[in-house]
Each structure stands twice: as structure tokens, then as C-alpha cells.
mmCIF file of C-alpha atoms in Angstrom:
data_model
loop_
_atom_site.group_PDB
_atom_site.id
_atom_site.type_symbol
_atom_site.label_atom_id
_atom_site.label_comp_id
_atom_site.label_asym_id
_atom_site.label_seq_id
_atom_site.Cartn_x
_atom_site.Cartn_y
_atom_site.Cartn_z
ATOM 1 C CA MET X 21 -188.844 -7.975 -13.212
ATOM 2 C CA LEU X 22 -185.179 -8.509 -12.504
ATOM 3 C CA ALA X 23 -185.074 -11.601 -14.734
ATOM 4 C CA LEU X 24 -186.317 -9.617 -17.740
ATOM 5 C CA ILE X 25 -183.891 -6.761 -17.071
ATOM 6 C CA VAL X 26 -180.903 -9.108 -16.622
ATOM 7 C CA PHE X 27 -181.887 -11.003 -19.780
ATOM 8 C CA ALA X 28 -182.099 -7.888 -21.991
ATOM 9 C CA PRO X 29 -178.356 -7.189 -22.585
ATOM 10 C CA LEU X 30 -177.560 -10.839 -23.340
ATOM 11 C CA ALA X 31 -180.507 -11.063 -25.730
ATOM 12 C CA ALA X 32 -179.300 -7.889 -27.472
ATOM 13 C CA SER X 33 -175.766 -9.302 -27.738
ATOM 14 C CA VAL X 34 -176.965 -12.590 -29.259
ATOM 15 C CA ARG X 35 -179.256 -10.670 -31.589
ATOM 16 C CA LYS X 36 -176.349 -8.523 -32.875
ATOM 17 C CA ARG X 37 -174.335 -11.652 -33.656
ATOM 18 C CA MET X 38 -177.239 -13.217 -35.500
ATOM 19 C CA PRO X 39 -179.622 -10.491 -36.760
ATOM 20 C CA GLU X 40 -181.569 -12.825 -39.048
ATOM 21 C CA GLY X 41 -182.036 -15.573 -36.453
ATOM 22 C CA PHE X 42 -185.297 -16.938 -35.119
ATOM 23 C CA SER X 43 -184.297 -18.607 -31.863
ATOM 24 C CA TYR X 44 -181.527 -19.293 -29.404
ATOM 25 C CA ILE X 45 -181.202 -22.812 -30.798
ATOM 26 C CA ASP X 46 -180.395 -21.257 -34.191
ATOM 27 C CA TYR X 47 -177.636 -19.333 -32.439
ATOM 28 C CA ALA X 48 -176.354 -22.435 -30.600
ATOM 29 C CA ARG X 49 -176.352 -24.396 -33.875
ATOM 30 C CA LYS X 50 -173.574 -22.109 -35.135
ATOM 31 C CA PHE X 51 -171.268 -23.586 -32.473
ATOM 32 C CA GLY X 52 -172.254 -27.161 -33.275
ATOM 33 C CA GLY X 53 -171.009 -30.261 -31.470
ATOM 34 C CA ASN X 54 -171.716 -30.938 -27.824
ATOM 35 C CA PHE X 55 -172.598 -27.321 -27.019
ATOM 36 C CA TYR X 56 -175.499 -27.435 -29.448
ATOM 37 C CA LYS X 57 -176.673 -30.857 -28.241
ATOM 38 C CA ILE X 58 -176.559 -29.825 -24.580
ATOM 39 C CA GLN X 59 -178.402 -26.582 -25.292
ATOM 40 C CA LEU X 60 -181.031 -28.452 -27.296
ATOM 41 C CA LEU X 61 -181.534 -30.950 -24.467
ATOM 42 C CA LEU X 62 -181.765 -28.178 -21.838
ATOM 43 C CA GLN X 63 -184.294 -26.285 -23.950
ATOM 44 C CA LEU X 64 -186.388 -29.414 -24.453
ATOM 45 C CA VAL X 65 -186.419 -30.318 -20.746
ATOM 46 C CA MET X 66 -187.206 -26.730 -19.736
ATOM 47 C CA GLN X 67 -190.076 -26.454 -22.219
ATOM 48 C CA VAL X 68 -191.593 -29.766 -21.109
ATOM 49 C CA VAL X 69 -191.415 -28.695 -17.456
ATOM 50 C CA ILE X 70 -192.886 -25.232 -18.154
ATOM 51 C CA TYR X 71 -195.632 -26.714 -20.317
ATOM 52 C CA ALA X 72 -196.517 -29.363 -17.714
ATOM 53 C CA ILE X 73 -196.729 -26.779 -14.928
ATOM 54 C CA GLN X 74 -198.866 -24.383 -16.956
ATOM 55 C CA LEU X 75 -201.102 -27.148 -18.280
ATOM 56 C CA SER X 76 -201.725 -28.770 -14.892
ATOM 57 C CA ALA X 77 -202.209 -25.440 -13.074
ATOM 58 C CA GLY X 78 -204.543 -24.117 -15.763
ATOM 59 C CA ALA X 79 -206.542 -27.334 -15.937
ATOM 60 C CA SER X 80 -206.886 -27.409 -12.137
ATOM 61 C CA LEU X 81 -208.126 -23.829 -12.050
ATOM 62 C CA LEU X 82 -210.530 -24.155 -14.957
ATOM 63 C CA SER X 83 -211.910 -27.502 -13.785
ATOM 64 C CA ALA X 84 -212.743 -25.834 -10.463
ATOM 65 C CA LEU X 85 -214.741 -23.200 -12.345
ATOM 66 C CA GLU X 86 -216.219 -25.424 -15.039
ATOM 67 C CA PRO X 87 -217.647 -28.864 -14.224
ATOM 68 C CA SER X 88 -216.222 -30.394 -17.426
ATOM 69 C CA GLY X 89 -213.426 -32.046 -15.526
ATOM 70 C CA TYR X 90 -209.675 -31.775 -15.214
ATOM 71 C CA TYR X 91 -208.745 -33.930 -18.229
ATOM 72 C CA LYS X 92 -211.113 -32.164 -20.626
ATOM 73 C CA MET X 93 -209.687 -28.812 -19.526
ATOM 74 C CA ALA X 94 -206.118 -30.107 -19.912
ATOM 75 C CA ILE X 95 -206.856 -31.281 -23.464
ATOM 76 C CA PHE X 96 -208.503 -27.955 -24.288
ATOM 77 C CA LEU X 97 -205.518 -26.013 -22.915
ATOM 78 C CA ALA X 98 -203.122 -28.214 -24.883
ATOM 79 C CA ILE X 99 -204.933 -27.819 -28.208
ATOM 80 C CA ALA X 100 -206.264 -24.225 -28.125
ATOM 81 C CA PRO X 101 -202.890 -22.413 -28.343
ATOM 82 C CA MET X 102 -201.732 -24.645 -31.213
ATOM 83 C CA VAL X 103 -204.890 -23.811 -33.145
ATOM 84 C CA TYR X 104 -204.726 -20.043 -32.753
ATOM 85 C CA VAL X 105 -200.948 -19.830 -33.290
ATOM 86 C CA SER X 106 -201.190 -21.941 -36.448
ATOM 87 C CA MET X 107 -203.647 -19.390 -37.866
ATOM 88 C CA SER X 108 -201.543 -16.239 -37.448
ATOM 89 C CA GLY X 109 -198.275 -17.234 -35.800
ATOM 90 C CA LEU X 110 -196.386 -14.775 -33.650
ATOM 91 C CA LYS X 111 -198.899 -11.931 -34.155
ATOM 92 C CA THR X 112 -201.609 -14.003 -32.482
ATOM 93 C CA SER X 113 -199.271 -14.944 -29.655
ATOM 94 C CA VAL X 114 -198.383 -11.285 -29.005
ATOM 95 C CA PHE X 115 -202.063 -10.305 -29.190
ATOM 96 C CA THR X 116 -203.122 -12.984 -26.685
ATOM 97 C CA ASP X 117 -200.225 -11.991 -24.386
ATOM 98 C CA ALA X 118 -201.544 -8.420 -24.403
ATOM 99 C CA ILE X 119 -205.085 -9.597 -23.633
ATOM 100 C CA GLN X 120 -203.826 -11.818 -20.809
ATOM 101 C CA TYR X 121 -201.884 -8.920 -19.317
ATOM 102 C CA LEU X 122 -204.921 -6.625 -19.420
ATOM 103 C CA VAL X 123 -207.113 -9.289 -17.801
ATOM 104 C CA ILE X 124 -204.558 -9.906 -15.036
ATOM 105 C CA LEU X 125 -204.016 -6.189 -14.409
ATOM 106 C CA SER X 126 -207.780 -5.546 -14.360
ATOM 107 C CA ALA X 127 -208.286 -8.393 -11.894
ATOM 108 C CA VAL X 128 -205.539 -7.020 -9.647
ATOM 109 C CA ILE X 129 -207.108 -3.557 -9.659
ATOM 110 C CA LEU X 130 -210.605 -4.922 -8.959
ATOM 111 C CA ILE X 131 -209.381 -7.204 -6.184
ATOM 112 C CA ILE X 132 -207.482 -4.412 -4.452
ATOM 113 C CA LEU X 133 -210.334 -1.913 -4.851
ATOM 114 C CA PHE X 134 -213.019 -4.249 -3.546
ATOM 115 C CA PHE X 135 -211.053 -6.302 -1.020
ATOM 116 C CA PRO X 136 -213.120 -6.511 2.152
ATOM 117 C CA PHE X 137 -210.624 -4.927 4.543
ATOM 118 C CA ALA X 138 -213.181 -4.807 7.339
ATOM 119 C CA SER X 139 -213.590 -8.575 7.387
ATOM 120 C CA ILE X 140 -209.953 -9.249 8.289
ATOM 121 C CA SER X 141 -209.912 -10.645 11.789
ATOM 122 C CA LYS X 142 -206.989 -10.057 14.106
ATOM 123 C CA GLU X 143 -207.763 -13.471 15.556
ATOM 124 C CA SER X 144 -207.147 -15.084 12.177
ATOM 125 C CA THR X 145 -205.000 -18.198 12.070
ATOM 126 C CA LEU X 146 -202.878 -16.428 9.458
ATOM 127 C CA SER X 147 -202.073 -13.557 11.804
ATOM 128 C CA SER X 148 -198.993 -15.415 13.041
ATOM 129 C CA PHE X 149 -197.666 -15.716 9.480
ATOM 130 C CA ASN X 150 -194.974 -13.117 8.766
ATOM 131 C CA VAL X 151 -194.016 -12.570 5.123
ATOM 132 C CA PHE X 152 -190.865 -10.769 6.246
ATOM 133 C CA ASP X 153 -189.581 -13.756 8.232
ATOM 134 C CA TYR X 154 -185.934 -14.390 7.305
ATOM 135 C CA LYS X 155 -186.530 -18.165 7.310
ATOM 136 C CA MET X 156 -189.079 -17.702 4.541
ATOM 137 C CA LEU X 157 -186.537 -15.653 2.601
ATOM 138 C CA ILE X 158 -183.791 -18.266 3.011
ATOM 139 C CA GLU X 159 -185.934 -21.375 2.474
ATOM 140 C CA PHE X 160 -188.151 -20.122 -0.331
ATOM 141 C CA GLY X 161 -187.497 -16.568 -1.487
ATOM 142 C CA ILE X 162 -183.862 -16.685 -2.537
ATOM 143 C CA SER X 163 -184.122 -20.041 -4.303
ATOM 144 C CA SER X 164 -187.289 -18.954 -6.136
ATOM 145 C CA ALA X 165 -185.754 -15.651 -7.186
ATOM 146 C CA LEU X 166 -182.543 -17.281 -8.428
ATOM 147 C CA GLY X 167 -184.571 -19.959 -10.212
ATOM 148 C CA LEU X 168 -186.636 -17.343 -12.039
ATOM 149 C CA ILE X 169 -183.599 -15.292 -13.010
ATOM 150 C CA VAL X 170 -181.704 -18.316 -14.345
ATOM 151 C CA ALA X 171 -184.730 -19.957 -15.994
ATOM 152 C CA ILE X 172 -185.340 -17.013 -18.312
ATOM 153 C CA PHE X 173 -182.116 -17.817 -20.181
ATOM 154 C CA ALA X 174 -183.477 -21.275 -21.067
ATOM 155 C CA ASP X 175 -186.982 -20.053 -21.891
ATOM 156 C CA GLN X 176 -187.497 -20.411 -25.640
ATOM 157 C CA GLN X 177 -190.473 -18.054 -25.508
ATOM 158 C CA GLN X 178 -188.252 -15.214 -24.255
ATOM 159 C CA TRP X 179 -185.686 -15.917 -26.973
ATOM 160 C CA GLN X 180 -188.408 -15.864 -29.630
ATOM 161 C CA ARG X 181 -189.553 -12.505 -28.276
ATOM 162 C CA ALA X 182 -185.954 -11.268 -28.394
ATOM 163 C CA PHE X 183 -185.619 -12.270 -32.045
ATOM 164 C CA ALA X 184 -189.060 -10.869 -32.917
ATOM 165 C CA ALA X 185 -188.500 -7.424 -31.365
ATOM 166 C CA ARG X 186 -186.794 -4.686 -33.327
ATOM 167 C CA GLU X 187 -183.073 -4.837 -32.609
ATOM 168 C CA GLU X 188 -182.776 -1.131 -31.798
ATOM 169 C CA THR X 189 -185.519 -1.315 -29.152
ATOM 170 C CA LEU X 190 -184.795 -4.774 -27.734
ATOM 171 C CA VAL X 191 -183.222 -3.749 -24.408
ATOM 172 C CA ARG X 192 -185.812 -1.026 -23.821
ATOM 173 C CA THR X 193 -188.636 -3.467 -24.620
ATOM 174 C CA PHE X 194 -187.474 -6.031 -22.062
ATOM 175 C CA ILE X 195 -186.876 -3.388 -19.380
ATOM 176 C CA LEU X 196 -190.363 -1.970 -19.982
ATOM 177 C CA ALA X 197 -191.803 -5.504 -19.850
ATOM 178 C CA GLY X 198 -190.008 -5.951 -16.515
ATOM 179 C CA PHE X 199 -191.763 -2.893 -15.091
ATOM 180 C CA PHE X 200 -195.148 -4.110 -16.379
ATOM 181 C CA HIS X 201 -194.426 -7.444 -14.726
ATOM 182 C CA LEU X 202 -193.648 -5.578 -11.496
ATOM 183 C CA LEU X 203 -197.140 -4.028 -11.535
ATOM 184 C CA VAL X 204 -198.784 -7.446 -11.659
ATOM 185 C CA THR X 205 -196.419 -8.968 -9.107
ATOM 186 C CA VAL X 206 -196.804 -6.133 -6.602
ATOM 187 C CA GLY X 207 -200.561 -6.029 -7.173
ATOM 188 C CA LEU X 208 -201.060 -9.764 -6.595
ATOM 189 C CA GLY X 209 -198.425 -9.799 -3.844
ATOM 190 C CA THR X 210 -200.220 -6.966 -2.051
ATOM 191 C CA PHE X 211 -203.476 -8.866 -2.243
ATOM 192 C CA GLY X 212 -201.772 -12.007 -0.960
ATOM 193 C CA TYR X 213 -200.237 -10.059 1.904
ATOM 194 C CA LEU X 214 -203.596 -8.489 2.823
#
């Protein structure tokens, strides 16, 4: 949530300087030289890392549900988005984002409504785990939070959304998206805590 809210004013500022742009790389190209090359390299590395994480996580999950195997699922997940985006471009991407959000939010609601509270044992091996432990915050929480907040500035997908949104509603759109993201995060976090 915070990453989207922090990103909004910068995205609006870049958008004002380049109202007809399509991406952050377009914006960086105006500066040329080493700045552009470094930004291009950072964007490339970030996209490869994001893609690899999403592809491997998705393929692992789907191969657990479908006996087709990890590699077949990875190939499917690599090809499917290219096919549907090539048909309708950004409109299809926005539409599938909306569907994904509704599926995630529905799953969160169903999980919380039907979670078997009675089956939680006080003798559970997880009962000694404390999510509010300061060591967890220092070792994992702060670095993860900072990583997410910084990573959004190198995420080409967020920049494309910033250039696709109407300029006059850009900041409001990202802040609203941050609150929608909070619903999912708190919902899944609550389930994880329970």
C-alpha cells in the first residue's frame, strides 16, 4: 500500500514532464548518455527477476494442482500473457488485473469466513511463533518493506499504468489502488496469522 502511495506523486511529476510518453524508459531517453543506459539496465534486470519469480512461483503452484508438470505449466504461464496481450494490448491487461483482484479478494473472504477456528490447537507447534517478535521485524520485515517500496520505482508495469491513467486522476488512482492492495494484504495476512 505504502509503495503505491509513495510512487503516485513521482509518477504524476514524470507524467507532467512527458504527457505523451508511454514508459519511464521514454522519459529516461530524454536525458540520454549513461543515465539512460543505467536505467535501461536496471529495468531489464528488475523485469527478468520479477518475471522469473512469478513464473517459478506460478508454475510450482499450478503443477501442484494439475499433474501436467512444472515445465509444462511454466511454458503455459510464459506464453499465455503474450497471446492475450497481443490481441488487445493494455485493455486486456487491465481487464485481467481486475479479474485477478476479484478472484484474490473472493478467496480471502471465503477463507476467512470458513476458516476452521475450532480446529486450532493450543498445543500446536506454531503456537510459539510470534508475528510481533522484534527479531522478525528487524531480520525480515523492514528489509522486505523497504525492498517493496524501492522496487516499485523500477517496475515497468507500474510506469506503464502511470502513463496509461488519465493525468488528472493519476495520484488518486494509485492511492485508491494502495487501499485495495491493503484489503488483500490484511485479508491474507489475517489468515496467515490465524
